[in-house]
Coordinates of C-alpha atoms in Angstrom, one line a residue:
M1 CA 0.0 0.0 0.0
H2 CA 1.2 3.5 -0.8
H3 CA 2.7 5.2 2.3
S4 CA 0.2 8.1 2.1
L5 CA -2.7 5.7 2.3
L6 CA -1.1 4.0 5.3
L7 CA -0.8 7.4 7.0
A8 CA -4.5 8.1 6.2
L9 CA -5.6 4.8 7.6
C10 CA -3.8 5.6 10.9
G11 CA -6.4 8.3 11.3
I12 CA -5.2 11.7 10.1
A13 CA -7.0 14.5 12.0
S14 CA -6.6 18.1 10.7
A15 CA -8.5 21.3 11.1
F16 CA -10.2 22.2 7.9
S17 CA -13.0 24.2 6.5
V18 CA -15.5 21.5 5.8
P19 CA -16.5 21.0 2.2
R20 CA -20.1 21.6 1.5
Q21 CA -22.5 21.7 -1.4
A22 CA -21.7 25.3 -2.1
S23 CA -23.1 28.0 -4.2
N24 CA -19.6 28.8 -5.6
S25 CA -19.1 25.3 -7.0
T26 CA -19.8 24.9 -10.7
K27 CA -23.4 23.9 -10.9
Y28 CA -24.4 20.4 -12.0
A29 CA -25.7 19.9 -15.5
V30 CA -25.6 16.8 -17.8
K31 CA -22.6 17.1 -20.1
T32 CA -23.6 16.2 -23.7
P33 CA -22.1 12.7 -24.3
P34 CA -21.0 11.4 -27.7
L35 CA -24.3 9.5 -27.8
T36 CA -27.5 9.7 -25.8
T37 CA -30.2 7.2 -24.9
P38 CA -33.9 7.8 -24.4
W39 CA -33.3 8.2 -20.7
T40 CA -30.3 10.6 -20.7
Y41 CA -32.2 13.7 -19.8
T42 CA -34.8 12.1 -17.6
A43 CA -32.4 10.7 -14.9
G44 CA -32.7 13.9 -12.8
T45 CA -30.8 14.8 -9.7
D46 CA -32.4 12.3 -7.4
P47 CA -31.0 9.2 -9.1
W48 CA -31.6 5.6 -8.2
P49 CA -34.1 6.1 -5.3
E50 CA -34.7 2.3 -5.0
Y51 CA -33.3 0.5 -2.0
P52 CA -29.9 -0.5 -3.4
R53 CA -29.4 -3.8 -1.4
P54 CA -32.6 -5.9 -2.0
Q55 CA -31.2 -9.0 -0.3
L56 CA -30.7 -7.3 3.1
Q57 CA -33.2 -4.4 3.6
R58 CA -33.9 -2.3 6.6
S59 CA -36.8 0.1 7.1
Q60 CA -34.8 3.0 8.5
L61 CA -32.5 4.3 5.8
Q62 CA -31.6 7.6 4.2
S63 CA -30.3 7.8 0.6
L64 CA -27.2 10.0 0.1
N65 CA -27.6 9.9 -3.7
G66 CA -27.9 13.2 -5.5
I67 CA -25.7 16.3 -6.0
W68 CA -22.3 16.1 -4.2
T69 CA -19.2 18.2 -4.9
Y70 CA -16.0 17.0 -6.6
Q71 CA -12.6 18.2 -7.6
N72 CA -9.6 16.5 -9.2
A73 CA -6.5 15.7 -7.1
S74 CA -3.0 15.7 -8.3
S75 CA -1.6 12.5 -6.7
L76 CA -1.9 10.0 -3.9
D77 CA -0.1 12.4 -1.7
A78 CA -3.2 14.7 -1.8
I79 CA -4.8 12.5 0.8
N80 CA -2.3 13.9 3.4
S81 CA -4.0 17.3 3.2
L82 CA -7.7 17.4 3.3
P83 CA -9.4 20.1 1.2
S84 CA -9.7 23.4 3.0
G85 CA -12.8 24.7 1.3
Q86 CA -15.6 23.9 -1.0
L87 CA -14.9 21.5 -3.8
A88 CA -14.8 23.0 -7.3
N89 CA -17.7 21.2 -9.1
E90 CA -21.1 19.7 -8.5
V91 CA -21.3 16.1 -9.5
L92 CA -24.1 13.5 -9.6
I93 CA -23.7 10.5 -7.3
P94 CA -23.8 7.7 -8.2
S95 CA -22.1 8.1 -11.6
C96 CA -18.9 7.5 -13.4
L97 CA -16.8 10.6 -13.6
E98 CA -16.1 9.9 -17.3
S99 CA -19.9 9.9 -18.1
G100 CA -22.0 12.8 -19.4
L101 CA -24.5 12.1 -16.6
S102 CA -21.9 12.8 -13.9
G103 CA -21.7 16.4 -15.0
I104 CA -18.0 16.1 -15.3
Q105 CA -17.3 13.9 -18.3
G106 CA -13.6 13.8 -17.3
E107 CA -10.6 12.0 -18.7
Y108 CA -7.8 10.4 -16.6
T109 CA -9.7 11.1 -13.4
I110 CA -7.2 9.0 -11.4
Y111 CA -7.3 11.0 -8.1
S112 CA -10.5 12.5 -6.9
W113 CA -12.2 14.2 -3.9
F114 CA -15.9 13.9 -3.3
A115 CA -17.9 15.6 -0.6
T116 CA -21.4 15.9 0.8
S117 CA -23.2 16.5 4.1
F118 CA -26.0 14.7 5.9
D119 CA -28.1 14.9 9.0
V120 CA -29.0 11.8 11.1
P121 CA -32.7 11.6 11.9
S122 CA -33.4 12.2 15.5
T123 CA -35.5 9.0 15.7
W124 CA -32.2 7.0 15.2
T125 CA -30.9 8.1 18.6
G126 CA -29.4 5.2 20.5
D127 CA -28.9 3.0 17.4
R128 CA -25.7 2.6 15.3
V129 CA -25.4 4.5 12.0
L130 CA -24.1 2.4 9.2
L131 CA -22.7 4.1 6.1
N132 CA -22.9 2.0 2.9
F133 CA -21.2 2.3 -0.5
A134 CA -22.5 -0.1 -3.1
A135 CA -19.3 0.3 -5.3
V136 CA -16.5 2.8 -5.7
D137 CA -13.9 2.4 -8.4
Y138 CA -11.2 1.6 -7.3
E139 CA -9.8 2.6 -3.9
A140 CA -11.8 4.7 -1.4
T141 CA -10.7 6.4 1.8
V142 CA -13.7 7.7 3.7
F143 CA -13.5 10.6 6.1
V144 CA -16.4 11.6 8.4
N145 CA -16.2 15.0 10.0
G146 CA -12.5 15.1 9.2
R147 CA -11.6 11.7 10.7
N148 CA -10.6 8.6 8.8
A149 CA -13.4 6.1 9.0
T150 CA -12.4 3.3 6.5
F151 CA -10.4 2.3 3.5
H152 CA -11.7 -0.1 0.8
R153 CA -10.1 -1.5 -2.3
G154 CA -12.0 -3.1 -5.2
G155 CA -14.1 -1.3 -7.8
Y156 CA -17.0 -3.7 -8.0
F157 CA -17.8 -4.5 -4.4
A158 CA -19.9 -3.0 -1.6
F159 CA -18.6 -2.0 1.8
T160 CA -20.2 -0.8 5.1
V161 CA -18.7 1.2 8.0
D162 CA -20.2 2.0 11.3
V163 CA -19.7 5.7 11.6
T164 CA -21.6 6.3 14.8
D165 CA -18.5 7.3 16.8
Y166 CA -17.5 9.8 14.1
L167 CA -20.8 11.8 14.1
N168 CA -21.5 15.2 15.5
G169 CA -24.0 15.1 18.3
N170 CA -26.3 17.6 16.5
G171 CA -26.5 19.1 13.1
Q172 CA -24.7 18.3 9.8
N173 CA -22.0 15.7 9.3
E174 CA -19.5 16.1 6.6
L175 CA -18.6 13.2 4.4
L176 CA -15.4 13.3 2.3
V177 CA -14.1 10.5 0.1
F178 CA -10.8 10.3 -1.6
V179 CA -10.8 7.9 -4.6
H180 CA -7.8 6.5 -6.5
D181 CA -8.6 4.7 -9.7
P182 CA -5.5 3.8 -11.8
T183 CA -7.4 1.7 -14.3
D184 CA -4.6 0.3 -16.6
S185 CA -1.9 2.8 -15.9
D186 CA 1.5 1.3 -15.1
P187 CA 2.5 -0.4 -12.8
Y188 CA -1.0 -1.3 -11.8
V189 CA -2.5 -4.7 -12.7
I190 CA -6.0 -4.7 -11.2
P191 CA -9.4 -6.1 -12.0
I192 CA -10.8 -3.7 -14.7
G193 CA -12.7 -5.8 -17.2
K194 CA -13.1 -3.8 -20.4
Q195 CA -12.0 -0.5 -19.0
T196 CA -9.0 1.3 -20.4
L197 CA -7.4 4.7 -20.4
R198 CA -6.8 4.3 -24.1
P199 CA -10.2 3.1 -25.6
S200 CA -10.0 1.2 -28.9
H201 CA -12.5 -1.2 -30.4
I202 CA -13.2 -3.9 -27.9
F203 CA -11.8 -1.9 -24.9
Y204 CA -13.8 1.0 -23.7
T205 CA -14.1 4.3 -21.7
P206 CA -13.3 3.6 -18.0
C207 CA -15.5 4.4 -15.0
S208 CA -14.0 6.2 -12.0
G209 CA -15.4 7.3 -8.7
I210 CA -18.6 6.6 -6.7
W211 CA -20.5 4.8 -9.4
Q212 CA -23.2 3.0 -7.3
S213 CA -25.5 4.1 -4.5
V214 CA -24.6 5.5 -1.1
W215 CA -26.9 5.4 1.9
I216 CA -27.0 5.5 5.7
E217 CA -29.2 3.2 7.8
S218 CA -30.0 2.7 11.5
A219 CA -29.4 -0.6 13.2
P220 CA -29.2 -1.7 16.9
A221 CA -25.9 -2.5 18.4
S222 CA -26.5 -6.2 17.8
H223 CA -27.5 -6.4 14.2
V224 CA -27.4 -8.5 11.0
T225 CA -24.2 -7.9 9.0
Q226 CA -24.6 -10.5 6.3
L227 CA -27.3 -12.9 5.2
D228 CA -26.5 -16.1 3.2
I229 CA -29.4 -18.2 2.0
A230 CA -29.4 -21.1 -0.4
A231 CA -32.6 -22.9 -1.2
G232 CA -32.8 -26.1 -3.2
M233 CA -35.4 -27.9 -5.3
D234 CA -36.1 -30.3 -2.4
G235 CA -37.3 -27.4 -0.2
Q236 CA -34.2 -27.4 2.0
V237 CA -32.9 -24.0 3.1
N238 CA -29.3 -23.5 4.3
A239 CA -29.0 -20.1 6.0
T240 CA -26.3 -18.3 7.9
V241 CA -27.2 -15.0 9.6
S242 CA -24.0 -13.1 10.5
S243 CA -24.2 -10.6 13.2
S244 CA -22.1 -7.8 14.7
G245 CA -19.8 -9.1 17.4
N246 CA -18.6 -12.7 17.6
S247 CA -21.1 -14.2 19.9
S248 CA -24.2 -16.0 18.8
A249 CA -27.6 -14.4 19.2
Q250 CA -31.1 -15.8 18.8
V251 CA -32.5 -15.3 15.3
Q252 CA -35.9 -16.1 13.7
I253 CA -36.2 -16.7 9.9
T254 CA -39.7 -16.5 8.4
V255 CA -40.4 -17.6 4.8
T256 CA -43.4 -16.2 3.0
D257 CA -45.0 -17.2 -0.2
R258 CA -44.9 -14.0 -2.3
K259 CA -47.9 -14.8 -4.3
T260 CA -50.3 -15.5 -1.4
N261 CA -48.5 -13.5 1.3
T262 CA -48.8 -16.6 3.6
T263 CA -46.1 -17.8 6.0
V264 CA -44.8 -21.2 4.8
A265 CA -42.0 -21.8 7.3
T266 CA -40.5 -20.4 10.5
H267 CA -37.2 -21.4 11.9
N268 CA -35.5 -20.4 15.2
G269 CA -31.7 -20.6 15.4
A270 CA -28.6 -18.7 16.2
S271 CA -26.5 -16.2 14.4
N272 CA -23.0 -16.8 13.0
V273 CA -23.7 -20.5 12.5
E274 CA -25.3 -22.3 9.6
C275 CA -28.8 -23.6 10.1
T276 CA -30.8 -25.9 7.9
F277 CA -34.6 -26.3 7.7
S278 CA -37.2 -27.4 5.1
V279 CA -40.2 -25.8 3.4
Q280 CA -42.9 -28.1 2.2
D281 CA -44.4 -28.2 -1.3
V282 CA -42.3 -25.3 -2.7
S283 CA -42.8 -23.9 -6.2
L284 CA -39.5 -24.0 -8.1
W285 CA -37.6 -21.1 -9.6
S286 CA -36.8 -21.4 -13.3
P287 CA -36.8 -19.1 -16.4
D288 CA -40.3 -20.2 -17.3
S289 CA -41.6 -19.7 -13.7
P290 CA -39.4 -17.4 -11.6
T291 CA -41.1 -18.0 -8.3
L292 CA -39.6 -16.1 -5.4
Y293 CA -40.2 -16.4 -1.6
D294 CA -39.8 -13.4 0.8
I295 CA -37.8 -13.8 3.9
T296 CA -37.8 -11.9 7.2
V297 CA -35.0 -12.3 9.7
T298 CA -35.3 -11.0 13.3
L299 CA -32.3 -10.7 15.5
G300 CA -33.3 -8.9 18.7
D301 CA -34.5 -5.4 17.7
D302 CA -33.1 -5.8 14.2
V303 CA -35.5 -6.8 11.4
V304 CA -34.2 -7.3 7.9
T305 CA -36.0 -8.6 4.8
S306 CA -34.7 -10.6 1.8
Y307 CA -35.9 -13.2 -0.6
T308 CA -34.8 -16.5 -2.3
G309 CA -35.8 -18.9 -5.0
F310 CA -35.9 -22.7 -4.7
R311 CA -33.8 -24.2 -7.4
T312 CA -30.9 -26.6 -7.8
I313 CA -28.0 -26.2 -10.2
A314 CA -25.9 -29.3 -10.9
R315 CA -24.2 -31.2 -13.7
G316 CA -25.0 -34.8 -14.6
E317 CA -24.8 -37.3 -17.4
V318 CA -27.7 -37.3 -19.9
D319 CA -27.4 -40.2 -22.5
G320 CA -23.7 -40.3 -22.0
I321 CA -23.1 -36.5 -22.3
E322 CA -22.2 -34.1 -19.4
R323 CA -25.0 -31.6 -19.1
P324 CA -25.9 -28.6 -16.9
L325 CA -29.0 -29.5 -14.9
L326 CA -31.6 -27.1 -13.6
N327 CA -33.9 -28.7 -11.0
G328 CA -32.8 -32.1 -12.3
E329 CA -33.4 -31.4 -16.0
F330 CA -31.1 -30.5 -18.9
V331 CA -32.2 -27.0 -19.9
F332 CA -30.4 -25.5 -22.9
Q333 CA -28.9 -22.2 -21.7
F334 CA -28.9 -19.6 -24.5
G335 CA -28.0 -15.9 -23.9
T336 CA -26.0 -13.0 -24.9
L337 CA -22.6 -11.5 -24.0
D338 CA -23.8 -8.6 -21.9
Q339 CA -21.2 -6.0 -21.2
G340 CA -23.4 -3.4 -19.4
F341 CA -22.0 -0.2 -20.9
W342 CA -24.1 2.9 -21.6
P343 CA -23.1 5.9 -23.7
D344 CA -24.5 8.4 -21.2
G345 CA -23.6 6.5 -17.9
I346 CA -20.7 4.3 -19.0
Y347 CA -20.9 1.6 -16.3
L348 CA -24.2 2.8 -14.8
P349 CA -27.5 2.9 -16.6
P350 CA -29.4 6.3 -16.4
N351 CA -32.1 4.7 -14.2
K352 CA -33.7 1.4 -13.4
E353 CA -36.1 1.7 -16.3
A354 CA -33.2 1.8 -18.7
M355 CA -31.5 -1.2 -17.0
V356 CA -34.6 -3.3 -17.1
Y357 CA -35.3 -2.4 -20.8
D358 CA -32.2 -4.4 -21.9
L359 CA -33.4 -7.5 -19.9
Q360 CA -37.0 -7.2 -21.2
T361 CA -35.7 -7.0 -24.8
L362 CA -33.6 -10.2 -24.3
K363 CA -36.5 -12.0 -22.7
K364 CA -38.9 -11.0 -25.5
L365 CA -36.5 -12.4 -28.1
G366 CA -36.5 -15.7 -26.2
F367 CA -33.2 -15.7 -24.4
N368 CA -33.2 -17.5 -21.1
M369 CA -29.7 -16.6 -20.0
L370 CA -27.0 -14.0 -20.3
R371 CA -23.3 -13.9 -19.6
K372 CA -22.5 -10.8 -17.5
H373 CA -19.2 -10.1 -19.1
I374 CA -16.2 -9.2 -16.9
K375 CA -18.3 -6.6 -14.9
V376 CA -20.4 -6.7 -11.8
E377 CA -23.7 -4.9 -11.8
P378 CA -25.7 -3.1 -9.1
A379 CA -27.6 -5.5 -6.9
L380 CA -30.9 -4.2 -8.4
Y381 CA -29.8 -5.8 -11.7
Y382 CA -29.6 -9.2 -10.2
Q383 CA -32.9 -8.7 -8.5
A384 CA -34.4 -8.0 -11.9
C385 CA -33.0 -11.1 -13.3
D386 CA -34.3 -13.1 -10.4
E387 CA -37.8 -11.6 -10.9
M388 CA -37.8 -12.1 -14.7
G389 CA -36.3 -15.5 -14.8
I390 CA -32.9 -15.0 -16.5
L391 CA -30.1 -17.4 -15.9
L392 CA -26.7 -15.7 -15.3
F393 CA -23.1 -16.7 -16.1
Q394 CA -21.3 -14.2 -13.9
D395 CA -17.7 -13.3 -14.9
M396 CA -15.0 -12.1 -12.5
P397 CA -13.7 -8.8 -13.9
S398 CA -10.4 -9.5 -15.6
L399 CA -7.0 -8.1 -14.8
R400 CA -5.4 -6.0 -17.5
P401 CA -6.4 -7.8 -20.7
S402 CA -4.3 -8.3 -23.8
Q403 CA -1.8 -5.6 -23.0
Q404 CA 1.9 -5.4 -23.5
R405 CA 4.7 -3.1 -22.2
T406 CA 8.1 -2.3 -23.6
L407 CA 11.0 -2.6 -21.1
D408 CA 14.0 -0.4 -20.9
N409 CA 16.0 -2.9 -22.9
C410 CA 13.4 -2.6 -25.7
T411 CA 12.0 -6.1 -25.2
V412 CA 8.2 -6.4 -25.2
E413 CA 6.4 -8.4 -22.5
T414 CA 2.8 -9.3 -21.8
V415 CA 1.4 -7.5 -18.8
L416 CA 0.7 -10.2 -16.2
P417 CA 0.1 -10.0 -12.4
D418 CA 3.0 -10.4 -10.0
A419 CA 2.4 -12.5 -6.9
A420 CA 0.9 -9.7 -4.8
Q421 CA -1.4 -8.7 -7.7
Q422 CA -2.5 -12.3 -8.2
D423 CA -3.3 -12.6 -4.5
E424 CA -5.4 -9.4 -4.7
F425 CA -7.2 -10.9 -7.7
A426 CA -8.0 -14.0 -5.7
R427 CA -9.2 -11.8 -2.8
Q428 CA -11.6 -9.9 -5.0
L429 CA -12.8 -13.1 -6.6
E430 CA -13.8 -14.2 -3.1
L431 CA -15.6 -10.9 -2.6
L432 CA -17.5 -11.5 -5.9
I433 CA -18.7 -14.9 -4.7
V434 CA -19.6 -13.9 -1.2
Q435 CA -21.5 -10.7 -2.2
Q436 CA -23.4 -12.2 -5.2
R437 CA -24.0 -15.8 -4.2
H438 CA -27.5 -15.2 -2.7
F439 CA -29.1 -14.3 -6.1
P440 CA -31.0 -17.3 -7.5
S441 CA -30.5 -16.2 -11.1
I442 CA -26.7 -16.8 -11.0
V443 CA -26.0 -20.3 -12.1
T444 CA -22.3 -20.3 -13.1
W445 CA -19.2 -18.4 -12.0
V446 CA -16.6 -17.5 -14.7
V447 CA -13.0 -17.1 -13.4
Y448 CA -11.0 -16.2 -16.5
N449 CA -11.9 -14.8 -19.9
E450 CA -9.7 -15.6 -22.9
G451 CA -6.5 -15.8 -20.9
W452 CA -6.7 -12.1 -19.8
G453 CA -4.5 -11.8 -16.7
Q454 CA -4.3 -15.6 -16.6
L455 CA -0.8 -16.7 -15.5
V456 CA 0.8 -19.3 -17.9
D457 CA 3.8 -20.5 -15.9
Y458 CA 1.5 -22.4 -13.7
Y459 CA -2.3 -23.0 -13.7
P460 CA -3.9 -20.8 -11.0
E461 CA -7.4 -21.6 -12.3
F462 CA -7.4 -25.0 -10.4
A463 CA -6.8 -23.4 -7.0
L464 CA -9.2 -20.6 -7.8
T465 CA -11.9 -23.0 -8.9
D466 CA -11.5 -25.0 -5.7
R467 CA -11.9 -21.8 -3.6
V468 CA -15.0 -20.8 -5.5
K469 CA -16.5 -24.3 -5.0
Q470 CA -15.7 -24.0 -1.2
L471 CA -17.4 -20.6 -1.0
D472 CA -20.3 -21.7 -3.1
P473 CA -20.9 -25.4 -3.6
T474 CA -24.3 -24.7 -5.1
R475 CA -23.2 -23.5 -8.6
L476 CA -21.0 -24.6 -11.5
V477 CA -17.7 -22.9 -12.4
D478 CA -16.5 -22.0 -15.9
S479 CA -12.8 -21.7 -15.0
T480 CA -11.5 -20.5 -18.4
S481 CA -14.0 -19.2 -20.9
G482 CA -12.0 -19.5 -24.1
W483 CA -8.3 -20.0 -24.9
Y484 CA -6.0 -21.4 -22.1
D485 CA -8.1 -24.4 -20.9
H486 CA -6.1 -26.9 -18.9
G487 CA -9.1 -29.0 -17.7
A488 CA -10.3 -27.1 -14.6
G489 CA -13.9 -26.5 -13.8
D490 CA -17.2 -27.8 -15.1
F491 CA -17.1 -26.5 -18.7
S492 CA -15.3 -27.1 -21.9
D493 CA -15.9 -23.6 -23.3
N494 CA -15.2 -22.7 -26.9
H495 CA -14.9 -19.1 -28.4
H496 CA -15.2 -18.7 -32.1
Y497 CA -16.4 -16.0 -34.5
A498 CA -18.6 -16.0 -36.3
N499 CA -19.5 -19.7 -36.5
P500 CA -20.1 -21.9 -33.4
Q501 CA -18.0 -24.9 -32.5
C502 CA -20.0 -26.1 -29.6
G503 CA -19.3 -29.6 -28.1
S504 CA -18.3 -30.6 -31.6
P505 CA -15.5 -32.7 -33.2
F506 CA -14.0 -29.5 -34.8
Y507 CA -12.3 -26.5 -33.3
S508 CA -10.0 -23.6 -34.0
I509 CA -6.6 -23.0 -32.4
A510 CA -8.0 -20.2 -30.2
S511 CA -9.9 -22.7 -28.1
A512 CA -9.0 -26.2 -26.9
P513 CA -10.8 -29.2 -28.4
Y514 CA -14.1 -30.3 -26.8
D515 CA -13.5 -32.2 -23.6
P516 CA -16.3 -34.8 -23.2
S517 CA -15.6 -35.1 -19.4
R518 CA -17.0 -31.6 -19.0
I519 CA -20.0 -29.6 -20.2
G520 CA -19.6 -28.3 -23.8
V521 CA -20.7 -24.7 -24.2
Q522 CA -20.1 -22.0 -26.8
G523 CA -18.9 -19.2 -24.6
E524 CA -18.9 -16.6 -27.4
F525 CA -19.9 -16.7 -31.1
G526 CA -21.8 -14.6 -33.6
G527 CA -20.4 -11.0 -33.3
I528 CA -21.8 -10.1 -36.7
G529 CA -22.0 -6.4 -37.2
Q530 CA -24.1 -3.9 -39.2
N531 CA -23.1 -0.3 -39.5
L532 CA -25.5 2.5 -38.6
S533 CA -26.0 6.2 -39.4
I534 CA -24.1 8.7 -37.2
E535 CA -27.1 9.5 -34.9
H536 CA -26.9 6.0 -33.5
L537 CA -23.1 5.7 -33.2
W538 CA -20.6 6.7 -30.5
N539 CA -19.5 9.9 -32.1
V540 CA -15.8 9.6 -31.3
Q541 CA -13.6 9.5 -34.3
G542 CA -11.2 6.9 -32.9
A543 CA -14.2 4.6 -32.3
I544 CA -15.7 5.2 -35.7
D545 CA -12.3 4.3 -37.3
T546 CA -12.4 0.9 -35.6
I547 CA -15.8 -0.2 -36.8
N548 CA -14.4 -2.3 -39.6
Q549 CA -12.5 -4.3 -36.9
T550 CA -15.9 -5.9 -36.1
Y551 CA -15.7 -9.7 -36.7
E552 CA -18.0 -9.5 -39.7
I553 CA -19.9 -6.6 -41.3
D554 CA -23.2 -7.1 -43.0
T555 CA -24.1 -4.3 -45.3
T556 CA -27.9 -4.5 -44.8
I557 CA -30.2 -5.4 -42.0
E558 CA -31.7 -8.2 -44.1
A559 CA -28.2 -9.7 -44.6
W560 CA -27.5 -9.4 -40.9
N561 CA -30.7 -11.3 -40.0
Y562 CA -29.9 -13.9 -42.7
R563 CA -26.5 -14.5 -41.2
G564 CA -28.0 -14.7 -37.7
H565 CA -30.4 -17.3 -38.9
R566 CA -27.6 -19.4 -40.5
L567 CA -25.4 -19.2 -37.5
L568 CA -28.2 -20.2 -35.1
G569 CA -28.9 -23.0 -37.5
E570 CA -25.3 -24.2 -37.2
L571 CA -25.7 -24.1 -33.4
L572 CA -28.9 -26.1 -33.7
D573 CA -27.1 -28.8 -35.6
Q574 CA -24.5 -29.0 -32.9
V575 CA -27.3 -29.4 -30.3
K576 CA -28.9 -32.2 -32.3
M577 CA -25.8 -34.0 -33.5
Y578 CA -23.1 -33.4 -30.9
S579 CA -22.8 -32.3 -27.2
C580 CA -23.6 -28.6 -27.2
S581 CA -25.3 -27.6 -23.9
G582 CA -25.4 -23.8 -24.2
G583 CA -24.4 -20.8 -26.2
I584 CA -23.6 -17.1 -25.8
W585 CA -24.2 -14.7 -28.7
T586 CA -22.1 -11.6 -29.0
Q587 CA -23.7 -9.3 -28.0
T588 CA -26.6 -7.5 -26.3
T589 CA -25.8 -4.0 -27.5
D590 CA -23.2 -2.1 -29.6
V591 CA -20.5 -0.6 -27.4
E592 CA -18.5 2.4 -28.6
G593 CA -16.7 1.2 -31.8
E594 CA -18.4 -2.2 -31.9
V595 CA -21.6 -2.4 -34.0
N596 CA -22.5 -6.1 -33.4
G597 CA -25.3 -5.7 -30.9
L598 CA -28.8 -6.9 -31.0
L599 CA -29.5 -3.3 -29.9
S600 CA -27.7 -0.2 -31.0
Y601 CA -25.6 1.5 -28.3
D602 CA -28.3 4.2 -27.8
R603 CA -31.0 1.4 -27.4
R604 CA -33.0 3.0 -30.2
V605 CA -32.5 0.4 -32.9
L606 CA -33.4 -3.3 -32.5
R607 CA -31.7 -5.3 -35.3
P608 CA -33.3 -8.7 -35.0
D609 CA -36.3 -9.8 -37.0
V610 CA -38.2 -10.7 -33.8
G611 CA -40.3 -13.5 -35.1
Q612 CA -37.3 -15.2 -36.9
W613 CA -35.1 -15.0 -33.8
Q614 CA -37.8 -16.2 -31.5
A615 CA -38.4 -19.3 -33.7
D616 CA -34.7 -20.0 -34.1
I617 CA -34.0 -19.8 -30.3
Q618 CA -37.1 -21.9 -29.5
N619 CA -35.7 -24.6 -31.9
L620 CA -32.6 -24.8 -29.7
Y621 CA -34.7 -25.4 -26.6
D622 CA -36.8 -28.0 -28.4
A623 CA -33.8 -29.9 -29.7
A624 CA -32.2 -30.0 -26.2
A625 CA -35.5 -31.1 -24.7
A626 CA -35.6 -34.0 -27.1
R627 CA -32.3 -35.3 -25.7
N628 CA -33.3 -34.8 -22.1
N629 CA -33.3 -38.1 -20.2
A630 CA -31.4 -37.1 -17.1
S631 CA -29.6 -39.5 -14.8
M632 CA -28.8 -38.6 -11.2
P633 CA -26.9 -35.4 -10.8
A634 CA -23.1 -35.5 -10.1
G635 CA -21.7 -32.4 -8.5
G636 CA -23.2 -29.0 -8.2
G637 CA -25.8 -28.5 -5.6

């Protein structure tokens, strides 16, 4: 850790004029992005009012989303001297500093200060006040009333700090956050996914700062800190209620049928230990019937609500072929490569309506799955997938992908993690599993994508896969999606453009041959593009210049749909003839210089002939169902 951050964590205290939302800061306004969406100018200044953590909700909360102040900092050393006045600009929180919606639309926003103020409701007197950040990219040091409250590293993960002891007895409290986001600047090798400081074709504008919701909530001294629930098709519930302090406390878990609002089970147990109980005659969760059950947990005076779905993910042999099983049946999983970028918000959609629009579009076309590609979304996204019945392959955001550096002796080397950076990747992979494992829609974890950041002098995916299975034995693991596959995990995953090579006796050198001891899936294929007029394109010349790097360009929408039909027909043959168990089409939307989406980047153009695509996708499910005579599951849970 940088020495200045160490100093900060030791609790720097300094007298300073507190930063406020001040009249002399540059006023907030949406900056015109290179491309808008239908929601760009409707997001407003009270963004994302929904409770941001649907799997652990409390009744007493106060959103801190809205207009904060911001100013750029020169270096990490800036943290040693807290700002002495109002920050220079108003900024919308949550947002990416690089986005038009932030009001900043910055570049190289590597060091940043953010500030706001808040009052604690008088009704919270006697309780603890918890400050929550859903995600800050990449390192955040949080000061409350000038005192260091916490430090967090990892751009995709939530963190909470009890700030009760830092609060003023009466009146306003000042919140100041220093953010360091190096992205892919040297010497940093950190999880960034598709973000880069030098956008080009398949690598895009980065996201820096407080890009997900911030809120405070009231909780008693003894309170729930984490809730882990896994519910299987047999009605069995495995639950762990973690609480503040190390000692066990009495807890009560109540399960309610959401459709009838009737209690179907009540279990009394203790916190900080796993408990198991059963619910009779449950309705199962699946893409065709995404049934959810509400959960209430009571620990003393703390009452939190959550939900779950009863379903079992496993792998098993079906007529001699390894298959993914959902509730004991082979269900063909077909989805899109979903990157989750927005022209106006970059990593964050303008609002929930916009976010859900993408999912509704995929569901309408007939997709039952998507691969969340080397990005982690806000929790409300996963809740929407749970409610709509969309299976998820969830990627771990990759370390610096496909980059090289030139050394002083003029030799060129591939950028790979050193031992400490690899350890940090593993730590953040654990955060991903622990924070997302309670969403029923997630069925598979993906560790590495196409060798990006994957060490080659040994095979770290084996130990990482084992760790993922320890943390979550209820799901499958796709250890290497494409490229350097040494046999780890549950999937034999092929990437090939444009034609699929799924579970088949033919392959290209970019992916290993199909391994019949594991599940055969097409982790990426398609990628066919069709150019658009400038009003639907990311209007940045460098991006426009890379459009012809798209895997295939079809000159008319009719040709694009014809090619889609032919490629889906090839995949259908591989389902009927060989061992294909799932496929992922590239991609949901265009992104910057890529024009191979089902939707344009502005979400205003839908390329597919809806009836044709619905029929072609249904044919895949029907062909898989015709081969579905499942034997007993092996593995999974």
